[in-house]
Amino acid sequence: MAMIQLAAPGQGTADSTLVERVKALCRSDVTAKSQWCTWCDANVGGTKDPTRMDTDTLQQFFHEYESGTITALAAAMQAAHTASRPPPKALPEQHELAEVVKIGQRVSVSWKNAWVSFCKLRGNGVYDPLKHPKEFLQSYLEFLGNQGQNALQDPNNAIFAMTTPPQATMVPPLKRPKVAELGTVQQRHSGPQYPKIEPQEAIVHGVEAVNHGFEAWGTDNSEPNLAELTEEVKRLQRMDPFKKQQWSEFCDLNGGGVKDPMRHNLETLQAFMQQCTR
């Protein structure tokens, strides 16, 4: 059936009896109203106002309504709508699941220990997620989900100990040193004079300085203060990218993700330095 031309609202030429019949049908029967809407979507561009239609149009509707053809039309339109929907998103691939496992190991010690134990029991002692098939990784995640769900059903269970994640103890920033402590005016403007060092030699000296710092940390019996440890952590990050990464991971696990050494207390910085010297 070709698309029907509609008049302006209230300007249609349909018999008023048919217009009122449509309105009464829609008010009294939800199913009939749904069929009227379906028929209008298919034949009159979605307009539901019968006062914009003519007599032939409304008679055509009642003919199809009474013969039951609108029901088949609704089913066909629903099937077309379903077919036009985009397919559901595919399940994660093997490498994506492996990355999930790796991220879990980086941010959670418990997750890492669970993965190691799982691989010992079911994965032939292979700990690299990329070397396991997709089904194995899915079974590990399903295992963790089941264990967590069982524990959450009984919060008083000793296995499920709700603990607050460790937070960094906020320490106010250190005050700037007085001008008198910064040396002479000439030194402040011109800076200290250093001998010229070739790039390759600078790298060697830098590595030696880092190693020397760890040796001194391990042998010095004096108790460092907060400011000294703060500067030492900063120096290590500047001198050695590996130590910078170590500090970042240490803060994620023990310092609430806070990377600024000046915002940690003395015990936290000492724990990091002791970890570095192991």
PDB file of N, CA and C in Angstrom, residues 154-214:
ATOM      1  N   ASP A 154      28.302 -14.431  53.538  1.00  0.00           N
ATOM      2  CA  ASP A 154      28.483 -14.468  54.991  1.00  0.00           C
ATOM      3  C   ASP A 154      29.619 -13.523  55.362  1.00  0.00           C
ATOM      4  N   PRO A 155      29.310 -12.223  55.589  1.00  0.00           N
ATOM      5  CA  PRO A 155      30.363 -11.249  55.890  1.00  0.00           C
ATOM      6  C   PRO A 155      31.129 -11.564  57.164  1.00  0.00           C
ATOM      7  N   ASN A 156      30.552 -12.405  58.054  1.00  0.00           N
ATOM      8  CA  ASN A 156      31.245 -12.743  59.298  1.00  0.00           C
ATOM      9  C   ASN A 156      32.223 -13.893  59.129  1.00  0.00           C
ATOM     10  N   ASN A 157      32.244 -14.472  57.931  1.00  0.00           N
ATOM     11  CA  ASN A 157      33.164 -15.567  57.670  1.00  0.00           C
ATOM     12  C   ASN A 157      34.595 -15.082  57.826  1.00  0.00           C
ATOM     13  N   ALA A 158      35.414 -15.885  58.503  1.00  0.00           N
ATOM     14  CA  ALA A 158      36.803 -15.485  58.744  1.00  0.00           C
ATOM     15  C   ALA A 158      37.578 -15.338  57.441  1.00  0.00           C
ATOM     16  N   ILE A 159      37.146 -16.070  56.399  1.00  0.00           N
ATOM     17  CA  ILE A 159      37.837 -15.975  55.117  1.00  0.00           C
ATOM     18  C   ILE A 159      37.657 -14.594  54.514  1.00  0.00           C
ATOM     19  N   PHE A 160      36.518 -13.976  54.835  1.00  0.00           N
ATOM     20  CA  PHE A 160      36.204 -12.676  54.243  1.00  0.00           C
ATOM     21  C   PHE A 160      36.426 -11.610  55.292  1.00  0.00           C
ATOM     22  N   ALA A 161      37.608 -11.051  55.324  1.00  0.00           N
ATOM     23  CA  ALA A 161      37.935 -10.006  56.286  1.00  0.00           C
ATOM     24  C   ALA A 161      37.905  -8.669  55.568  1.00  0.00           C
ATOM     25  N   MET A 162      36.881  -7.892  55.839  1.00  0.00           N
ATOM     26  CA  MET A 162      36.768  -6.586  55.196  1.00  0.00           C
ATOM     27  C   MET A 162      37.742  -5.628  55.849  1.00  0.00           C
ATOM     28  N   THR A 163      38.786  -5.288  55.159  1.00  0.00           N
ATOM     29  CA  THR A 163      39.784  -4.376  55.701  1.00  0.00           C
ATOM     30  C   THR A 163      39.850  -3.127  54.844  1.00  0.00           C
ATOM     31  N   THR A 164      40.175  -2.039  55.493  1.00  0.00           N
ATOM     32  CA  THR A 164      40.319  -0.785  54.774  1.00  0.00           C
ATOM     33  C   THR A 164      41.651  -0.765  54.061  1.00  0.00           C
ATOM     34  N   PRO A 165      41.678  -0.433  52.764  1.00  0.00           N
ATOM     35  CA  PRO A 165      42.955  -0.384  52.048  1.00  0.00           C
ATOM     36  C   PRO A 165      43.906   0.585  52.719  1.00  0.00           C
ATOM     37  N   PRO A 166      45.205   0.277  52.681  1.00  0.00           N
ATOM     38  CA  PRO A 166      46.168   1.166  53.323  1.00  0.00           C
ATOM     39  C   PRO A 166      46.166   2.523  52.649  1.00  0.00           C
ATOM     40  N   GLN A 167      46.168   3.558  53.463  1.00  0.00           N
ATOM     41  CA  GLN A 167      46.198   4.918  52.955  1.00  0.00           C
ATOM     42  C   GLN A 167      47.484   5.597  53.389  1.00  0.00           C
ATOM     43  N   ALA A 168      47.961   6.469  52.555  1.00  0.00           N
ATOM     44  CA  ALA A 168      49.189   7.190  52.876  1.00  0.00           C
ATOM     45  C   ALA A 168      48.927   8.192  53.985  1.00  0.00           C
ATOM     46  N   THR A 169      49.835   8.274  54.941  1.00  0.00           N
ATOM     47  CA  THR A 169      49.753   9.282  55.975  1.00  0.00           C
ATOM     48  C   THR A 169      50.219  10.603  55.386  1.00  0.00           C
ATOM     49  N   MET A 170      49.312  11.570  55.371  1.00  0.00           N
ATOM     50  CA  MET A 170      49.635  12.827  54.734  1.00  0.00           C
ATOM     51  C   MET A 170      50.556  13.656  55.628  1.00  0.00           C
ATOM     52  N   VAL A 171      51.677  14.040  55.092  1.00  0.00           N
ATOM     53  CA  VAL A 171      52.642  14.852  55.811  1.00  0.00           C
ATOM     54  C   VAL A 171      52.708  16.199  55.124  1.00  0.00           C
ATOM     55  N   PRO A 172      52.604  17.312  55.879  1.00  0.00           N
ATOM     56  CA  PRO A 172      52.658  18.621  55.222  1.00  0.00           C
ATOM     57  C   PRO A 172      53.988  18.825  54.534  1.00  0.00           C
ATOM     58  N   PRO A 173      54.009  19.588  53.435  1.00  0.00           N
ATOM     59  CA  PRO A 173      55.262  19.837  52.714  1.00  0.00           C
ATOM     60  C   PRO A 173      56.290  20.517  53.599  1.00  0.00           C
ATOM     61  N   LEU A 174      57.542  20.183  53.343  1.00  0.00           N
ATOM     62  CA  LEU A 174      58.618  20.792  54.111  1.00  0.00           C
ATOM     63  C   LEU A 174      58.729  22.270  53.770  1.00  0.00           C
ATOM     64  N   LYS A 175      59.141  23.064  54.751  1.00  0.00           N
ATOM     65  CA  LYS A 175      59.322  24.489  54.526  1.00  0.00           C
ATOM     66  C   LYS A 175      60.555  24.723  53.668  1.00  0.00           C
ATOM     67  N   ARG A 176      60.514  25.831  52.934  1.00  0.00           N
ATOM     68  CA  ARG A 176      61.685  26.196  52.141  1.00  0.00           C
ATOM     69  C   ARG A 176      62.821  26.597  53.079  1.00  0.00           C
ATOM     70  N   PRO A 177      64.076  26.247  52.762  1.00  0.00           N
ATOM     71  CA  PRO A 177      65.196  26.667  53.607  1.00  0.00           C
ATOM     72  C   PRO A 177      65.375  28.169  53.552  1.00  0.00           C
ATOM     73  N   LYS A 178      65.890  28.698  54.620  1.00  0.00           N
ATOM     74  CA  LYS A 178      66.156  30.135  54.689  1.00  0.00           C
ATOM     75  C   LYS A 178      67.209  30.521  53.666  1.00  0.00           C
ATOM     76  N   VAL A 179      67.191  31.816  53.320  1.00  0.00           N
ATOM     77  CA  VAL A 179      68.130  32.314  52.321  1.00  0.00           C
ATOM     78  C   VAL A 179      69.563  32.106  52.770  1.00  0.00           C
ATOM     79  N   ALA A 180      69.809  32.266  54.079  1.00  0.00           N
ATOM     80  CA  ALA A 180      71.175  32.137  54.592  1.00  0.00           C
ATOM     81  C   ALA A 180      71.726  30.738  54.390  1.00  0.00           C
ATOM     82  N   GLU A 181      70.801  29.746  54.288  1.00  0.00           N
ATOM     83  CA  GLU A 181      71.246  28.376  54.139  1.00  0.00           C
ATOM     84  C   GLU A 181      71.561  28.044  52.694  1.00  0.00           C
ATOM     85  N   LEU A 182      71.246  28.923  51.771  1.00  0.00           N
ATOM     86  CA  LEU A 182      71.407  28.626  50.359  1.00  0.00           C
ATOM     87  C   LEU A 182      72.745  29.091  49.794  1.00  0.00           C
ATOM     88  N   GLY A 183      73.609  29.653  50.631  1.00  0.00           N
ATOM     89  CA  GLY A 183      74.919  30.080  50.158  1.00  0.00           C
ATOM     90  C   GLY A 183      74.938  31.551  49.826  1.00  0.00           C
ATOM     91  N   THR A 184      75.981  32.005  49.196  1.00  0.00           N
ATOM     92  CA  THR A 184      76.148  33.405  48.868  1.00  0.00           C
ATOM     93  C   THR A 184      75.248  33.807  47.727  1.00  0.00           C
ATOM     94  N   VAL A 185      75.116  35.127  47.528  1.00  0.00           N
ATOM     95  CA  VAL A 185      74.288  35.634  46.439  1.00  0.00           C
ATOM     96  C   VAL A 185      74.811  35.159  45.103  1.00  0.00           C
ATOM     97  N   GLN A 186      76.133  35.143  44.943  1.00  0.00           N
ATOM     98  CA  GLN A 186      76.734  34.704  43.696  1.00  0.00           C
ATOM     99  C   GLN A 186      76.405  33.245  43.407  1.00  0.00           C
ATOM    100  N   GLN A 187      76.426  32.410  44.468  1.00  0.00           N
ATOM    101  CA  GLN A 187      76.110  30.995  44.283  1.00  0.00           C
ATOM    102  C   GLN A 187      74.647  30.810  43.895  1.00  0.00           C
ATOM    103  N   ARG A 188      73.767  31.634  44.495  1.00  0.00           N
ATOM    104  CA  ARG A 188      72.348  31.483  44.183  1.00  0.00           C
ATOM    105  C   ARG A 188      72.051  31.865  42.745  1.00  0.00           C
ATOM    106  N   HIS A 189      72.767  32.849  42.222  1.00  0.00           N
ATOM    107  CA  HIS A 189      72.508  33.302  40.863  1.00  0.00           C
ATOM    108  C   HIS A 189      73.225  32.461  39.815  1.00  0.00           C
ATOM    109  N   SER A 190      74.441  32.115  40.112  1.00  0.00           N
ATOM    110  CA  SER A 190      75.230  31.402  39.108  1.00  0.00           C
ATOM    111  C   SER A 190      75.168  29.901  39.267  1.00  0.00           C
ATOM    112  N   GLY A 191      74.831  29.439  40.498  1.00  0.00           N
ATOM    113  CA  GLY A 191      74.769  28.003  40.748  1.00  0.00           C
ATOM    114  C   GLY A 191      76.146  27.435  40.998  1.00  0.00           C
ATOM    115  N   PRO A 192      76.228  26.236  41.557  1.00  0.00           N
ATOM    116  CA  PRO A 192      77.525  25.606  41.807  1.00  0.00           C
ATOM    117  C   PRO A 192      78.219  25.268  40.504  1.00  0.00           C
ATOM    118  N   GLN A 193      79.538  25.285  40.538  1.00  0.00           N
ATOM    119  CA  GLN A 193      80.348  24.999  39.357  1.00  0.00           C
ATOM    120  C   GLN A 193      80.752  23.533  39.370  1.00  0.00           C
ATOM    121  N   TYR A 194      80.325  22.784  38.349  1.00  0.00           N
ATOM    122  CA  TYR A 194      80.631  21.361  38.267  1.00  0.00           C
ATOM    123  C   TYR A 194      81.614  21.119  37.124  1.00  0.00           C
ATOM    124  N   PRO A 195      82.510  20.135  37.302  1.00  0.00           N
ATOM    125  CA  PRO A 195      83.412  19.808  36.196  1.00  0.00           C
ATOM    126  C   PRO A 195      82.621  19.210  35.048  1.00  0.00           C
ATOM    127  N   LYS A 196      83.100  19.455  33.824  1.00  0.00           N
ATOM    128  CA  LYS A 196      82.426  18.943  32.634  1.00  0.00           C
ATOM    129  C   LYS A 196      82.636  17.435  32.537  1.00  0.00           C
ATOM    130  N   ILE A 197      81.537  16.697  32.316  1.00  0.00           N
ATOM    131  CA  ILE A 197      81.593  15.235  32.223  1.00  0.00           C
ATOM    132  C   ILE A 197      80.942  14.828  30.918  1.00  0.00           C
ATOM    133  N   GLU A 198      81.609  13.983  30.181  1.00  0.00           N
ATOM    134  CA  GLU A 198      81.054  13.480  28.933  1.00  0.00           C
ATOM    135  C   GLU A 198      79.812  12.630  29.197  1.00  0.00           C
ATOM    136  N   PRO A 199      78.871  12.547  28.238  1.00  0.00           N
ATOM    137  CA  PRO A 199      77.621  11.808  28.463  1.00  0.00           C
ATOM    138  C   PRO A 199      77.826  10.372  28.908  1.00  0.00           C
ATOM    139  N   GLN A 200      78.719   9.627  28.237  1.00  0.00           N
ATOM    140  CA  GLN A 200      78.911   8.234  28.600  1.00  0.00           C
ATOM    141  C   GLN A 200      79.457   8.118  30.011  1.00  0.00           C
ATOM    142  N   GLU A 201      80.368   9.042  30.362  1.00  0.00           N
ATOM    143  CA  GLU A 201      80.951   9.027  31.712  1.00  0.00           C
ATOM    144  C   GLU A 201      79.895   9.380  32.743  1.00  0.00           C
ATOM    145  N   ALA A 202      78.970  10.263  32.383  1.00  0.00           N
ATOM    146  CA  ALA A 202      77.911  10.642  33.318  1.00  0.00           C
ATOM    147  C   ALA A 202      77.017   9.455  33.638  1.00  0.00           C
ATOM    148  N   ILE A 203      76.732   8.629  32.639  1.00  0.00           N
ATOM    149  CA  ILE A 203      75.896   7.453  32.873  1.00  0.00           C
ATOM    150  C   ILE A 203      76.571   6.497  33.841  1.00  0.00           C
ATOM    151  N   VAL A 204      77.868   6.280  33.622  1.00  0.00           N
ATOM    152  CA  VAL A 204      78.615   5.382  34.512  1.00  0.00           C
ATOM    153  C   VAL A 204      78.611   5.917  35.923  1.00  0.00           C
ATOM    154  N   HIS A 205      78.897   7.239  36.066  1.00  0.00           N
ATOM    155  CA  HIS A 205      78.906   7.824  37.399  1.00  0.00           C
ATOM    156  C   HIS A 205      77.531   7.760  38.054  1.00  0.00           C
ATOM    157  N   GLY A 206      76.482   7.922  37.248  1.00  0.00           N
ATOM    158  CA  GLY A 206      75.138   7.875  37.813  1.00  0.00           C
ATOM    159  C   GLY A 206      74.803   6.521  38.374  1.00  0.00           C
ATOM    160  N   VAL A 207      75.115   5.457  37.639  1.00  0.00           N
ATOM    161  CA  VAL A 207      74.855   4.101  38.127  1.00  0.00           C
ATOM    162  C   VAL A 207      75.663   3.821  39.382  1.00  0.00           C
ATOM    163  N   GLU A 208      76.929   4.260  39.373  1.00  0.00           N
ATOM    164  CA  GLU A 208      77.763   4.049  40.562  1.00  0.00           C
ATOM    165  C   GLU A 208      77.201   4.798  41.762  1.00  0.00           C
ATOM    166  N   ALA A 209      76.661   5.997  41.515  1.00  0.00           N
ATOM    167  CA  ALA A 209      76.105   6.771  42.624  1.00  0.00           C
ATOM    168  C   ALA A 209      74.898   6.086  43.227  1.00  0.00           C
ATOM    169  N   VAL A 210      74.048   5.523  42.366  1.00  0.00           N
ATOM    170  CA  VAL A 210      72.879   4.808  42.878  1.00  0.00           C
ATOM    171  C   VAL A 210      73.295   3.604  43.706  1.00  0.00           C
ATOM    172  N   ASN A 211      74.248   2.822  43.171  1.00  0.00           N
ATOM    173  CA  ASN A 211      74.718   1.658  43.912  1.00  0.00           C
ATOM    174  C   ASN A 211      75.352   2.059  45.231  1.00  0.00           C
ATOM    175  N   HIS A 212      76.127   3.149  45.203  1.00  0.00           N
ATOM    176  CA  HIS A 212      76.768   3.609  46.421  1.00  0.00           C
ATOM    177  C   HIS A 212      75.726   4.044  47.453  1.00  0.00           C
ATOM    178  N   GLY A 213      74.645   4.659  46.958  1.00  0.00           N
ATOM    179  CA  GLY A 213      73.596   5.089  47.881  1.00  0.00           C
ATOM    180  C   GLY A 213      72.958   3.912  48.588  1.00  0.00           C
ATOM    181  N   PHE A 214      72.716   2.806  47.875  1.00  0.00           N
ATOM    182  CA  PHE A 214      72.122   1.628  48.517  1.00  0.00           C
ATOM    183  C   PHE A 214      73.092   0.989  49.502  1.00  0.00           C
TER     184      PHE A 214
END
